[in-house]
Amino acid sequence: GIKEIFAQKGEKAFRDREKEHLAVLLKKNNVVIALGGGTLHNDNIVTLVKQNGILVYLDVPFETLFKRLKKNYHDRPMLHDQNGMLPDDLSLRNRIRELFDQRSDRYAKADLAVRVQPDWSKEKTAQHVLMKLSHYAIHPLPDNP
């Protein structure tokens, strides 16, 4: 799994593998690919995704994001401290904020953003994404094909 790849080979090896798999998946038609928050770590991947599909950003309020990640951060190496240890709540909150801030410029490059409300179910979120996508199909942004 992810944790083992990070531990044995490091983040760069994981990101290289991630990019290879993403390139294969992007060649398929009619698929939805749920990317992790760090997948868009460089502009080459952002460009690759946007050239081959529509990049949708699920804009989740920070507190909601924190609550969700707090439930299952054990298998997320990017949320561990420098020694690979699990952080306390305050350190976890600070780490999530740090990563969120580092990645926000990449998220802003998405073709579409959907502001997800804390009480939305997965189904309601999907409905809003589909609504935005249907509007996008009729009125694409000027810099997109």
Coordinates of C-alpha atoms in Angstrom, one line a residue:
G1 CA 0.0 0.0 0.0
I2 CA 0.8 3.7 0.0
K3 CA 2.3 3.6 3.5
E4 CA 4.7 0.8 2.6
I5 CA 5.9 2.5 -0.6
F6 CA 6.6 5.7 1.3
A7 CA 8.4 3.8 4.0
Q8 CA 10.5 1.6 1.6
K9 CA 11.1 3.8 -1.4
G10 CA 10.0 7.4 -0.4
E11 CA 7.6 9.9 -1.7
K12 CA 9.3 10.5 -5.1
A13 CA 9.0 6.8 -6.0
F14 CA 5.3 6.9 -5.0
R15 CA 4.7 10.0 -7.1
D16 CA 6.5 8.5 -10.1
R17 CA 4.3 5.4 -9.9
E18 CA 1.2 7.5 -9.4
K19 CA 2.0 9.5 -12.5
E20 CA 2.5 6.3 -14.6
H21 CA -0.8 4.8 -13.5
L22 CA -2.6 8.1 -14.0
A23 CA -1.3 8.3 -17.6
V24 CA -2.7 4.9 -18.3
L25 CA -6.1 5.7 -16.7
L26 CA -6.4 9.0 -18.6
K27 CA -6.4 7.1 -21.9
K28 CA -9.7 5.4 -21.0
N29 CA -13.1 6.9 -21.9
N30 CA -16.0 7.6 -19.7
V31 CA -14.2 7.2 -16.4
V32 CA -14.0 9.1 -13.1
I33 CA -10.6 9.2 -11.4
A34 CA -10.6 10.2 -7.8
L35 CA -7.2 11.8 -7.2
G36 CA -5.6 12.2 -3.8
G37 CA -4.8 15.7 -2.6
G38 CA -1.1 15.4 -3.4
T39 CA -1.5 14.0 -6.9
L40 CA -1.5 17.5 -8.4
H41 CA 1.9 18.1 -6.8
N42 CA 3.4 19.5 -10.0
D43 CA 2.2 21.4 -13.0
N44 CA 3.0 18.6 -15.4
I45 CA 0.3 16.4 -13.8
V46 CA -2.2 19.3 -13.8
T47 CA -1.5 19.8 -17.5
L48 CA -1.7 16.0 -18.2
V49 CA -5.1 15.7 -16.5
K50 CA -6.6 18.9 -18.1
Q51 CA -5.4 17.8 -21.6
N52 CA -7.1 14.5 -21.2
G53 CA -10.3 15.3 -19.2
I54 CA -12.0 17.7 -16.9
L55 CA -10.4 18.5 -13.6
V56 CA -13.0 18.9 -10.9
Y57 CA -12.0 20.3 -7.4
L58 CA -14.2 19.3 -4.5
D59 CA -13.9 22.3 -2.3
V60 CA -14.5 21.0 1.2
P61 CA -14.4 23.5 4.1
F62 CA -11.3 23.1 6.2
E63 CA -13.0 21.9 9.4
T64 CA -14.9 19.2 7.5
L65 CA -11.6 18.1 5.8
F66 CA -9.9 18.0 9.2
K67 CA -12.7 15.9 10.8
R68 CA -12.6 13.5 7.8
L69 CA -8.9 13.1 7.8
K70 CA -8.7 12.7 11.5
K71 CA -10.8 9.6 11.2
N72 CA -8.3 7.8 8.9
Y73 CA -4.9 9.5 8.8
H74 CA -3.0 6.4 9.9
D75 CA -2.5 5.3 6.4
R76 CA -1.6 8.7 5.0
P77 CA 2.1 9.2 5.3
M78 CA 2.0 12.8 4.3
L79 CA 0.1 13.5 7.5
H80 CA 2.7 11.8 9.8
D81 CA 5.5 13.8 11.4
Q82 CA 9.1 13.8 10.1
N83 CA 9.9 10.6 12.0
G84 CA 6.9 8.8 10.5
M85 CA 5.0 9.1 13.8
L86 CA 1.3 9.9 14.2
P87 CA 0.8 13.5 15.3
D88 CA -1.4 14.8 18.1
D89 CA -4.5 16.7 17.1
L90 CA -2.9 20.1 17.0
S91 CA 0.0 18.9 15.0
L92 CA -2.3 17.1 12.6
R93 CA -4.4 20.2 12.2
N94 CA -1.3 22.3 11.4
R95 CA 0.0 19.7 9.0
I96 CA -3.3 19.5 7.1
R97 CA -3.4 23.3 6.9
E98 CA 0.2 23.4 5.7
L99 CA -0.5 20.9 2.9
F100 CA -3.8 22.6 2.0
D101 CA -2.1 25.9 1.7
Q102 CA 0.8 24.5 -0.4
R103 CA -1.6 22.8 -2.8
S104 CA -4.2 25.6 -3.1
D105 CA -2.7 27.1 -6.2
R106 CA -2.9 23.7 -7.9
Y107 CA -6.5 23.2 -6.8
A108 CA -7.3 26.7 -8.3
K109 CA -6.3 25.4 -11.7
A110 CA -9.2 23.0 -11.8
D111 CA -11.7 23.4 -14.7
L112 CA -14.6 23.2 -12.2
A113 CA -14.9 23.7 -8.5
V114 CA -17.8 22.4 -6.4
R115 CA -18.2 23.8 -3.0
V116 CA -19.2 20.8 -0.9
Q117 CA -21.3 21.4 2.2
P118 CA -20.4 19.5 5.4
D119 CA -23.8 17.8 5.5
W120 CA -23.9 16.6 1.9
S121 CA -23.9 12.9 1.3
K122 CA -21.8 11.3 -1.4
E123 CA -24.9 11.1 -3.6
K124 CA -25.7 14.8 -3.2
T125 CA -22.1 15.8 -3.9
A126 CA -22.2 13.6 -7.1
Q127 CA -25.4 15.3 -8.2
H128 CA -23.8 18.8 -7.8
V129 CA -20.7 17.6 -9.7
L130 CA -22.9 16.3 -12.5
M131 CA -24.9 19.5 -12.7
K132 CA -21.7 21.5 -13.0
L133 CA -20.3 19.1 -15.6
S134 CA -23.5 19.4 -17.7
H135 CA -23.3 23.2 -17.6
Y136 CA -19.6 23.0 -18.4
A137 CA -20.3 20.7 -21.5
I138 CA -22.7 23.4 -22.8
H139 CA -20.5 26.4 -21.8
P140 CA -16.9 25.3 -21.6
L141 CA -14.4 27.8 -20.1
P142 CA -12.6 29.8 -22.8
D143 CA -9.1 28.3 -22.3
N144 CA -10.4 24.7 -22.5
P145 CA -11.1 22.7 -25.7

